[in-house]
Coordinates of C-alpha atoms (C1' of nucleotides) in Angstrom, one line a residue:
Chain I
X1 CA -23.3 -4.5 -6.2
X2 CA -20.6 -6.1 -4.0
X3 CA -21.9 -9.3 -3.0
X4 CA -21.9 -11.0 0.2
X5 CA -21.9 -8.1 2.2
X6 CA -24.0 -9.8 4.6
X7 CA -21.8 -9.8 7.8
X8 CA -23.8 -12.3 9.7
X9 CA -21.2 -12.2 12.5
X10 CA -20.3 -15.9 12.9
X11 CA -17.3 -13.9 13.7
X12 CA -14.3 -15.0 15.3
X13 CA -14.4 -18.7 14.2
X14 CA -11.3 -17.9 12.2
X15 CA -8.4 -17.6 14.1
X16 CA -7.0 -14.8 12.1
X17 CA -10.2 -12.7 12.7
X18 CA -9.7 -13.5 16.4
X19 CA -6.0 -12.2 16.4
X20 CA -6.7 -9.5 14.2
X21 CA -9.4 -8.0 16.7
X22 CA -7.2 -8.8 19.7
X23 CA -4.3 -6.7 18.2
X24 CA -6.8 -4.1 16.9
X25 CA -8.2 -3.6 20.6
X26 CA -4.5 -3.4 21.7
X27 CA -3.7 -0.7 19.1
X28 CA -6.7 1.2 19.6
X29 CA -6.7 1.3 23.2
X30 CA -3.5 2.2 23.3
X31 CA -1.9 -0.7 24.8
X32 CA 0.7 -1.4 22.0
X33 CA 2.1 1.7 21.2
X34 CA 3.1 3.7 17.8
X35 CA 6.4 2.7 16.3
X36 CA 6.4 -1.0 17.9
X37 CA 7.3 -3.7 15.8
X38 CA 5.0 -6.7 16.1
X39 CA 6.6 -9.8 15.9
X40 CA 4.7 -12.8 14.5
X41 CA 6.3 -15.4 16.4
X42 CA 6.1 -13.7 19.6
X43 CA 2.6 -12.7 19.1
X44 CA 1.9 -16.2 18.0
X45 CA 3.3 -17.6 21.2
X46 CA 1.3 -15.2 23.2
X47 CA -1.9 -15.8 21.7
X48 CA -1.3 -19.6 21.5
X49 CA -1.6 -19.9 17.7
X50 CA 0.8 -20.6 14.9
X51 CA 2.4 -17.7 13.0
X52 CA 0.3 -18.0 10.2
X53 CA -3.1 -16.7 11.4
X54 CA -0.7 -13.6 12.8
X55 CA 0.5 -12.9 9.7
X56 CA -2.8 -13.1 8.1
X57 CA -4.1 -10.6 10.6
X58 CA -1.0 -8.4 9.9
X59 CA -2.1 -8.0 6.1
X60 CA -5.7 -6.9 7.8
X61 CA -4.5 -4.6 9.9
X62 CA -2.3 -3.1 7.3
X63 CA -5.1 -2.5 4.7
X64 CA -6.9 -0.5 7.7
X65 CA -3.8 1.5 8.1
X66 CA -3.3 0.6 11.7
X67 CA 0.0 -1.0 11.2
X68 CA 2.5 -0.4 8.2
X69 CA 4.4 -3.3 6.5
X70 CA 8.0 -3.3 5.5
X71 CA 9.3 -6.0 3.4
X72 CA 11.2 -8.9 5.3
X73 CA 11.1 -6.5 8.1
X74 CA 7.9 -6.8 9.5
X75 CA 5.0 -4.7 10.6
X76 CA 5.0 -1.8 13.2
X77 CA 2.4 0.1 14.6
X78 CA 1.5 3.4 12.7
X79 CA 1.9 6.6 14.7
X80 CA -1.1 8.7 14.4
X81 CA -0.7 12.5 15.0
X82 CA -3.8 14.7 16.1
X83 CA -3.7 15.8 12.1
X84 CA -4.4 12.1 11.3
X85 CA -7.1 11.8 13.5
X86 CA -8.8 14.8 12.1
X87 CA -8.4 13.5 8.7
X88 CA -10.1 10.2 9.6
X89 CA -12.9 12.3 10.7
X90 CA -13.0 14.4 7.9
X91 CA -12.8 11.6 5.4
X92 CA -15.5 9.7 7.0
X93 CA -17.8 13.0 7.2
X94 CA -17.3 13.3 3.5
X95 CA -18.4 10.0 2.9
X96 CA -21.1 9.6 5.5
X97 CA -22.5 12.6 3.9
X98 CA -22.9 11.1 0.5
X99 CA -24.4 7.9 2.3
X100 CA -27.1 9.8 4.4
X101 CA -28.3 11.5 1.2
X102 CA -29.1 8.3 -0.3
X103 CA -30.4 7.0 3.1
X104 CA -32.8 10.0 3.4
X105 CA -34.8 8.6 0.5
X106 CA -34.2 5.2 1.2
X107 CA -34.6 4.5 4.8
X108 CA -37.6 2.4 6.3
X109 CA -40.1 3.0 8.8
X110 CA -38.5 0.1 10.5
X111 CA -34.9 1.6 10.4
X112 CA -36.3 4.7 11.6
X113 CA -37.9 3.0 14.8
X114 CA -34.4 1.4 15.5
X115 CA -32.9 4.8 15.2
X116 CA -35.2 6.3 17.6
X117 CA -34.8 3.4 20.0
X118 CA -30.9 4.0 19.6
X119 CA -31.1 7.6 20.4
X120 CA -33.2 7.1 23.3
X121 CA -31.2 4.5 24.8
X122 CA -28.0 6.8 24.3
X123 CA -30.0 9.6 26.4
X124 CA -30.0 7.1 29.3
X125 CA -26.4 6.4 29.0
X126 CA -24.7 9.5 29.5
X127 CA -23.1 8.7 32.7
X128 CA -19.3 8.3 32.2
X129 CA -19.5 4.8 33.8
X130 CA -21.4 3.8 30.6
X131 CA -19.2 5.5 28.3
X132 CA -18.1 2.5 26.5
X133 CA -21.7 1.6 26.0
X134 CA -22.5 5.0 24.6
X135 CA -19.9 4.8 22.2
X136 CA -21.0 1.6 21.1
X137 CA -24.5 2.8 20.7
X138 CA -23.2 5.7 18.7
X139 CA -21.7 3.5 16.3
X140 CA -24.8 1.1 16.0
X141 CA -26.7 4.6 15.3
X142 CA -24.2 5.9 12.4
X143 CA -24.2 2.1 11.2
X144 CA -27.8 1.8 10.4
X145 CA -28.0 5.2 8.9
X146 CA -25.2 4.5 6.4
X147 CA -26.6 1.0 5.9
X148 CA -29.8 2.7 5.2
X149 CA -28.2 4.2 1.9
X150 CA -28.2 0.6 0.0
X151 CA -24.8 1.8 -1.4
X152 CA -22.8 -1.4 -1.2
X153 CA -19.4 0.3 -1.9
X154 CA -20.1 3.3 0.4
X155 CA -21.1 0.8 3.2
X156 CA -18.1 -1.2 3.0
X157 CA -15.7 1.8 2.9
X158 CA -17.7 3.5 6.2
X159 CA -17.2 0.1 7.7
X160 CA -13.6 0.1 7.3
X161 CA -13.3 3.2 8.4
X162 CA -15.1 2.9 11.6
X163 CA -13.5 -0.5 12.2
X164 CA -10.1 1.0 11.7
X165 CA -10.8 4.0 13.9
X166 CA -13.8 3.8 16.2
X167 CA -14.3 6.2 18.9
X168 CA -12.4 3.7 21.1
X169 CA -9.1 5.1 19.7
X170 CA -10.0 8.1 21.9
X171 CA -9.0 5.9 24.8
X172 CA -5.5 6.4 24.0
X173 CA -5.6 10.0 24.6
X174 CA -5.4 10.6 28.2
X175 CA -7.8 13.5 28.7
X176 CA -10.5 12.3 26.7
X177 CA -10.4 9.0 28.2
X178 CA -10.7 10.5 32.0
X179 CA -13.4 13.2 30.9
X180 CA -15.4 11.1 28.8
X181 CA -17.7 13.8 26.9
X182 CA -17.2 17.0 28.7
X183 CA -20.2 19.5 28.0
X184 CA -20.6 17.7 24.9
X185 CA -23.4 15.1 25.7
X186 CA -26.4 17.2 25.4
X187 CA -25.4 18.7 22.2
X188 CA -24.6 15.3 20.9
X189 CA -27.8 14.2 21.7
X190 CA -29.6 17.2 20.1
X191 CA -27.8 16.6 16.8
X192 CA -28.5 13.2 16.7
X193 CA -32.0 14.2 17.2
X194 CA -31.8 16.6 14.2
X195 CA -30.3 14.0 12.1
X196 CA -33.2 11.5 13.0
X197 CA -35.7 14.3 12.3
X198 CA -34.5 14.8 8.8
X199 CA -34.3 11.3 7.9
X200 CA -37.9 11.1 8.9
X201 CA -38.8 13.7 6.8
X202 CA -36.8 12.1 4.0
X203 CA -35.1 15.4 3.3
X204 CA -31.7 14.5 1.9
X205 CA -30.2 18.1 2.2
X206 CA -31.5 18.8 5.9
X207 CA -30.1 15.1 6.4
X208 CA -26.7 16.1 4.8
X209 CA -26.4 19.3 6.8
X210 CA -27.4 17.7 10.2
X211 CA -24.6 15.2 10.1
X212 CA -22.2 17.6 8.8
X213 CA -22.9 19.6 11.9
X214 CA -22.7 16.5 13.9
X215 CA -19.3 15.2 12.7
X216 CA -17.8 18.9 12.6
X217 CA -18.7 19.3 16.1
X218 CA -17.6 16.1 17.4
X219 CA -14.2 16.6 15.7
X220 CA -14.0 20.3 16.8
X221 CA -14.8 19.3 20.3
X222 CA -12.2 16.5 19.9
X223 CA -9.4 18.4 18.8
X224 CA -10.2 21.1 21.4
X225 CA -9.9 18.4 23.9
X226 CA -6.7 16.9 22.6
X227 CA -4.8 19.9 21.7
X228 CA -4.2 20.5 25.5
X229 CA -2.2 17.3 25.8
X230 CA -0.3 17.5 22.5
X231 CA 1.8 14.4 22.3
X232 CA -0.6 12.1 21.0
X233 CA -0.6 9.1 23.0
X234 CA 2.5 9.7 24.9
X235 CA 1.6 7.3 27.7
X236 CA -0.1 4.1 27.0
X237 CA 1.7 1.4 29.0
X238 CA 2.2 -1.9 27.5
X239 CA -0.2 -4.5 29.1
X240 CA -1.1 -7.9 28.5
X241 CA -0.3 -8.1 25.0
X242 CA 3.0 -6.2 24.9
X243 CA 4.7 -6.9 21.7
X244 CA 8.4 -7.1 20.9
X245 CA 10.3 -3.8 21.3
X246 CA 13.8 -4.7 21.6
X247 CA 16.0 -3.3 18.7
X248 CA 16.2 -6.7 17.0
Chain F
X1 CA 1.7 10.6 10.9
X2 CA 1.6 7.1 9.3
X3 CA 5.0 6.1 8.7
X4 CA 6.6 4.3 6.0
X5 CA 4.6 5.6 3.3
X6 CA 7.5 6.1 1.0
X7 CA 6.5 3.8 -1.7
X8 CA 9.9 3.4 -3.4
X9 CA 8.3 0.6 -5.5
X10 CA 10.9 -2.2 -5.0
X11 CA 7.6 -3.6 -5.8
X12 CA 7.0 -7.2 -6.8
X13 CA 9.9 -8.9 -4.9
X14 CA 7.4 -10.5 -3.0
X15 CA 5.6 -13.2 -4.4
X16 CA 2.3 -12.0 -2.9
X17 CA 2.5 -8.9 -4.2
X18 CA 3.1 -10.0 -7.7
X19 CA 0.3 -12.6 -7.4
X20 CA -1.9 -9.7 -6.0
X21 CA -1.1 -7.6 -8.7
X22 CA -1.7 -10.1 -11.6
X23 CA -5.1 -11.1 -10.0
X24 CA -6.2 -7.3 -9.8
X25 CA -5.3 -6.6 -13.5
X26 CA -7.2 -9.9 -14.1
X27 CA -10.1 -8.4 -12.3
X28 CA -9.8 -4.8 -13.3
X29 CA -9.4 -5.9 -17.1
X30 CA -12.4 -8.0 -17.2
X31 CA -10.6 -11.1 -17.9
X32 CA -11.8 -12.5 -14.6
X33 CA -15.7 -12.1 -14.5
X34 CA -17.7 -11.0 -11.4
X35 CA -18.9 -14.2 -9.3
X36 CA -16.3 -16.5 -10.3
X37 CA -14.7 -18.3 -7.1
X38 CA -10.8 -17.9 -6.8
X39 CA -9.4 -21.5 -6.0
X40 CA -6.1 -20.8 -4.3
X41 CA -4.6 -24.1 -5.5
X42 CA -5.6 -23.6 -9.1
X43 CA -4.2 -20.0 -9.2
X44 CA -1.2 -21.2 -7.2
X45 CA -0.6 -24.0 -10.0
X46 CA -1.2 -21.7 -12.9
X47 CA 1.3 -19.2 -11.2
X48 CA 3.8 -21.6 -10.2
X49 CA 3.9 -20.5 -6.6
X50 CA 2.5 -22.3 -3.5
X51 CA -1.0 -21.5 -2.2
X52 CA 0.3 -19.3 0.6
X53 CA 1.2 -16.1 -1.6
X54 CA -2.1 -16.6 -3.2
X55 CA -3.9 -16.7 0.1
X56 CA -2.1 -13.5 1.1
X57 CA -3.0 -12.0 -2.1
X58 CA -6.7 -12.8 -1.4
X59 CA -6.8 -10.9 1.8
X60 CA -5.4 -7.9 0.1
X61 CA -7.7 -7.7 -2.6
X62 CA -10.8 -8.5 -0.3
X63 CA -9.3 -5.2 1.7
X64 CA -9.6 -3.5 -1.6
X65 CA -13.2 -4.8 -2.1
X66 CA -12.4 -6.3 -5.4
X67 CA -13.1 -9.7 -4.1
X68 CA -15.4 -10.8 -1.0
X69 CA -14.3 -13.6 1.4
X70 CA -16.5 -16.2 2.7
X71 CA -15.4 -18.4 5.4
X72 CA -14.2 -21.9 4.4
X73 CA -15.8 -21.4 1.0
X74 CA -13.2 -19.1 -0.6
X75 CA -13.1 -15.6 -2.3
X76 CA -15.1 -14.6 -5.4
X77 CA -14.8 -11.7 -7.4
X78 CA -17.2 -9.1 -6.4
X79 CA -19.9 -7.6 -9.1
X80 CA -19.7 -4.2 -9.5
X81 CA -22.6 -2.2 -10.6
X82 CA -22.9 1.0 -12.4
X83 CA -24.2 2.4 -9.2
X84 CA -21.2 1.1 -7.6
X85 CA -19.0 2.6 -10.1
X86 CA -20.4 5.9 -9.4
X87 CA -20.1 5.5 -5.8
X88 CA -16.5 4.7 -6.1
X89 CA -15.9 7.8 -8.2
X90 CA -18.0 10.1 -5.5
X91 CA -16.0 8.7 -2.5
X92 CA -13.0 9.5 -4.6
X93 CA -14.3 12.9 -5.2
X94 CA -15.3 13.7 -2.0
X95 CA -11.7 12.5 -0.4
X96 CA -9.6 14.2 -3.0
X97 CA -11.7 17.6 -2.6
X98 CA -10.4 17.3 1.0
X99 CA -6.8 16.7 -0.1
X100 CA -6.7 19.1 -2.6
X101 CA -7.6 22.0 0.0
X102 CA -4.5 21.2 1.7
X103 CA -2.4 20.6 -1.4
X104 CA -3.3 24.2 -2.4
X105 CA -1.5 25.7 0.6
X106 CA 1.4 23.1 0.8
X107 CA 2.3 22.6 -3.0
X108 CA 5.7 23.4 -3.9
X109 CA 7.1 25.0 -7.1
X110 CA 8.7 21.8 -8.0
X111 CA 5.5 20.0 -8.0
X112 CA 3.6 22.5 -9.8
X113 CA 6.3 21.9 -12.5
X114 CA 5.7 18.2 -12.6
X115 CA 2.1 19.0 -12.8
X116 CA 2.5 21.1 -15.8
X117 CA 4.8 18.4 -17.5
X118 CA 2.2 15.9 -16.9
X119 CA -0.6 18.0 -18.3
X120 CA 1.5 19.0 -21.3
X121 CA 2.3 15.3 -22.0
X122 CA -1.3 14.3 -21.9
X123 CA -2.1 16.8 -24.3
X124 CA 0.1 15.0 -26.8
X125 CA -1.5 11.7 -25.6
X126 CA -4.9 11.8 -26.8
X127 CA -4.9 9.6 -29.6
X128 CA -6.7 6.4 -28.8
X129 CA -3.6 4.2 -29.4
X130 CA -2.0 6.1 -26.4
X131 CA -5.1 5.6 -24.1
X132 CA -3.3 3.4 -21.9
X133 CA -0.6 5.9 -21.7
X134 CA -3.0 8.9 -21.1
X135 CA -4.9 7.0 -18.1
X136 CA -1.5 6.3 -16.5
X137 CA -0.6 10.2 -16.9
X138 CA -3.7 11.2 -15.5
X139 CA -3.5 9.0 -12.5
X140 CA 0.1 10.3 -11.8
X141 CA -1.5 13.8 -12.2
X142 CA -4.1 13.1 -9.6
X143 CA -1.4 11.8 -7.2
X144 CA 1.0 14.4 -7.4
X145 CA -1.7 16.5 -6.1
X146 CA -3.0 14.6 -3.2
X147 CA 0.4 13.9 -2.2
X148 CA 1.0 17.5 -2.1
X149 CA -1.6 17.9 0.5
X150 CA 1.1 16.3 3.0
X151 CA -1.9 14.4 4.8
X152 CA -0.6 10.8 5.1
X153 CA -3.9 9.5 6.2
X154 CA -5.8 10.9 3.1
X155 CA -3.0 10.0 0.9
X156 CA -3.0 6.4 1.9
X157 CA -7.0 6.1 1.6
X158 CA -6.8 7.6 -1.9
X159 CA -4.1 5.5 -3.0
X160 CA -6.3 2.4 -1.8
X161 CA -8.9 4.0 -3.9
X162 CA -7.1 4.4 -7.0
X163 CA -5.4 0.8 -6.8
X164 CA -8.6 -0.7 -6.3
X165 CA -10.3 1.2 -9.2
X166 CA -8.2 2.8 -11.7
X167 CA -9.6 4.1 -14.8
X168 CA -8.7 0.7 -16.2
X169 CA -11.6 -0.6 -14.5
X170 CA -13.1 0.9 -17.8
X171 CA -11.6 -1.6 -19.7
X172 CA -14.2 -3.9 -18.6
X173 CA -16.8 -2.0 -20.2
X174 CA -17.2 -2.6 -23.7
X175 CA -17.9 0.5 -25.4
X176 CA -15.9 2.6 -23.1
X177 CA -12.8 0.4 -24.2
X178 CA -13.7 1.0 -27.7
X179 CA -14.1 4.5 -27.9
X180 CA -11.8 5.9 -25.2
X181 CA -12.6 9.2 -24.4
X182 CA -15.3 10.5 -27.0
X183 CA -15.5 14.1 -27.1
X184 CA -14.1 14.1 -23.6
X185 CA -10.6 14.8 -24.4
X186 CA -10.5 18.5 -24.7
X187 CA -12.9 19.1 -21.8
X188 CA -10.9 16.9 -19.8
X189 CA -7.6 18.9 -20.6
X190 CA -9.2 22.3 -20.0
X191 CA -10.1 21.0 -16.6
X192 CA -6.8 19.7 -15.8
X193 CA -5.6 23.1 -16.5
X194 CA -8.2 25.0 -14.2
X195 CA -7.0 22.7 -11.4
X196 CA -3.3 23.7 -12.3
X197 CA -4.1 27.0 -12.5
X198 CA -5.9 27.4 -9.1
X199 CA -3.1 25.4 -7.5
X200 CA -0.7 27.8 -8.7
X201 CA -2.5 30.6 -7.0
X202 CA -2.5 28.6 -3.9
X203 CA -6.4 29.2 -3.9
X204 CA -8.2 26.2 -2.0
X205 CA -11.6 27.3 -2.8
X206 CA -11.0 27.2 -6.3
X207 CA -8.6 24.3 -6.4
X208 CA -11.8 22.3 -4.6
X209 CA -14.1 23.6 -7.0
X210 CA -12.2 23.0 -10.1
X211 CA -11.3 19.3 -9.2
X212 CA -15.0 19.0 -8.2
X213 CA -16.2 19.7 -11.5
X214 CA -13.4 17.6 -13.0
X215 CA -14.7 14.5 -11.3
X216 CA -18.2 15.0 -11.5
X217 CA -17.9 15.5 -15.4
X218 CA -15.8 12.6 -15.6
X219 CA -18.2 10.5 -13.9
X220 CA -21.3 11.9 -15.5
X221 CA -19.6 11.2 -18.9
X222 CA -18.7 7.8 -17.7
X223 CA -22.4 6.7 -16.7
X224 CA -23.7 8.6 -19.6
X225 CA -21.5 6.0 -21.9
X226 CA -22.2 2.8 -19.6
X227 CA -26.0 3.3 -19.3
X228 CA -26.2 2.4 -23.0
X229 CA -24.8 -0.9 -22.4
X230 CA -26.2 -1.9 -19.0
X231 CA -25.3 -5.2 -18.0
X232 CA -21.9 -4.2 -16.8
X233 CA -19.2 -6.4 -17.7
X234 CA -21.1 -8.7 -19.5
X235 CA -18.5 -9.9 -21.9
X236 CA -14.9 -10.2 -20.6
X237 CA -13.9 -13.9 -21.9
X238 CA -11.4 -15.6 -19.6
X239 CA -7.9 -15.4 -20.9
X240 CA -4.6 -16.8 -19.8
X241 CA -5.4 -16.4 -16.1
X242 CA -8.8 -18.1 -16.0
X243 CA -10.2 -19.0 -12.8
X244 CA -12.2 -22.2 -11.4
X245 CA -15.9 -21.7 -12.5
X246 CA -17.4 -25.2 -12.0
X247 CA -19.8 -25.8 -9.2
X248 CA -17.5 -27.0 -6.8
Chain Q
dG1 C1' -41.8 -41.2 -3.7
dG2 C1' -39.9 -37.5 -0.8
dC3 C1' -37.5 -36.1 3.1
dG4 C1' -33.6 -36.2 6.2
dA5 C1' -29.5 -38.1 8.1
dT6 C1' -24.7 -39.6 7.0
dC7 C1' -20.8 -40.2 4.5
dA8 C1' -17.6 -38.5 0.7
dT9 C1' -15.1 -34.9 -1.5
dA10 C1' -13.3 -30.7 -2.4
dT11 C1' -11.4 -26.6 -0.4
dT12 C1' -10.2 -23.6 2.9
dG13 C1' -7.9 -22.8 7.2
dG14 C1' -4.0 -23.5 10.6
dA15 C1' 0.8 -25.9 11.9
dT16 C1' 5.1 -26.8 10.7
dC17 C1' 9.1 -26.6 8.2
dT18 C1' 12.7 -24.5 5.0
dA19 C1' 14.4 -20.5 2.3
dA20 C1' 15.4 -15.9 1.5
dT21 C1' 16.5 -11.5 3.4
dA22 C1' 18.1 -7.8 6.4
dT23 C1' 20.7 -6.3 10.2
dC24 C1' 24.5 -6.4 13.4
dC25 C1' 29.2 -7.1 14.5
dG26 C1' 33.8 -8.4 14.1
dA27 C1' 37.8 -8.9 11.1
dT28 C1' 40.5 -7.0 7.4
dC29 C1' 42.4 -4.2 4.5
dT30 C1' 44.0 0.4 3.0
Chain A
dA1 C1' 41.6 4.7 12.6
dG2 C1' 38.1 4.3 9.4
dA3 C1' 35.7 2.2 6.2
dT4 C1' 34.4 -2.1 3.9
dC5 C1' 33.5 -6.7 3.3
dG6 C1' 31.9 -11.1 5.2
dG7 C1' 29.8 -14.2 8.4
dA8 C1' 26.1 -15.0 12.0
dT9 C1' 21.6 -14.2 14.0
dA10 C1' 17.2 -13.0 13.8
dT11 C1' 12.8 -12.6 11.4
dT12 C1' 10.1 -12.8 7.7
dA13 C1' 8.3 -14.9 3.3
dG14 C1' 7.1 -19.2 1.1
dA15 C1' 6.6 -24.4 0.6
dT16 C1' 4.3 -28.5 2.4
dC17 C1' 1.6 -30.9 5.2
dC18 C1' -2.4 -31.6 8.0
dA19 C1' -7.1 -30.7 10.3
dA20 C1' -11.4 -28.3 10.2
dT21 C1' -15.6 -27.1 7.7
dA22 C1' -19.0 -26.7 3.9
dT23 C1' -21.3 -28.9 -0.1
dG24 C1' -23.0 -32.7 -2.5
dA25 C1' -24.5 -37.2 -3.2
dT26 C1' -26.2 -41.5 -1.3
dC27 C1' -28.7 -44.3 1.5
dG28 C1' -32.2 -45.3 4.6
dC29 C1' -36.6 -44.4 6.5
dC30 C1' -41.0 -42.7 7.1

DNA sequence: GGCGATCATATTGGATCTAATATCCGATCT
DNA sequence: AGATCGGATATTAGATCCAATATGATCGCC
């Protein structure tokens, strides 16, 4: 058992966590574009901290794969192609499938209750204007499930996969950001309920099948939408937190 | 595509990498026992460096899951139960299955050649005295395969999984360390050749099936061996690099 | 005598400073 | 003219110093 998994979220009382979160968001939301060098001094200045927390944040992001580190040169934002996005989902699907099998037998009535509540809330949050909230609920939904597996290692891995590439990543793709869940909403809901139902019956096979369908559909829909606007993350203007671009 | 994946191994010219590697080995080889607090000052002193590279190394290990970080308290070595070991393998199996499907169509004649050479070498390295070398070859074998997938994200993930928990981990379990591959050798070889054969035919389904069998057998054998000596990592005396244990 | 607050100590986390390394540019030599 | 070597500059990596925080012990109070 991997101890200390609690995750009580006293959260960003550490500077480096704060910096990491901010950078992560910048990257995932597409404000910081792939290929850009992240200069520790500049970022430190912009965020009003010293270089050290920035450096530590870099380490964290590198471990998650959001940036790549080049010794004595710095870190730069990784470029994700559509293929990578597919792989992220595929990997997550594979691991979530493992987790949900365990969850099916381990999940408590309590947790099933929360899942039902989450599913219900999501139904009411379909409007585009609630998109961010919807995504958050979706993540919670999946999180409750894989935590119910009671398998610390899988949980840790999945948490890593989710924080590095939450649905938010999609914001960096133009059309997806514009048309949130076109025609996907109702299917999404139905799939969630299928998962929920399988879990209620404590049926591992059904649960695994259900989540596989769900994730496959999601990625299928996603790639279909994205294929149309091939140059992934073509746009994404640097905003507030624009990192150093000059040739050095 | 995740850039900068080259991995040319100029390796440990950075202190922190060196420190991280040394700690990692200490943990995986069982010299540093689970639950132990790692004190940055002490380790820095013992390794003759300042605390900073140690801190950075900690963050790296934390990302890999080998240690857990508790804010303002430090990091301590994660305790892995048998169940965790199983999950590590299961996760790796799932992702390697994804990778090998891609590899089956992408792999070059060159790479197939290297695989054949590796397989041949392994045949000649079955003796217990060559155990370490055998494991290294095995890792190379798998690495060549998943790199042939040409899927940067999967490659990165698998590399992470392997460095965090190479076969070396087994050294921490008594019996396994003593009886290296009891009765497993010949099967192992056969399975490798099945994989190789499927890849030569560029048959994704067969390749996936073969690697699944291989990994399942490995983990089955592993757990069977380990179950007998339940308290995982009970022994493992601190050696050269013994970290602080006192109650603080 | 037990319980709670306060202070002491140890240790991490952050800031600042210095050294190592890489890139860029110009001078020099062939 | 082209290439190569050497220095200048920018930037990361490491060391040291200081502040924030957690734990444990002591003292006082009920």
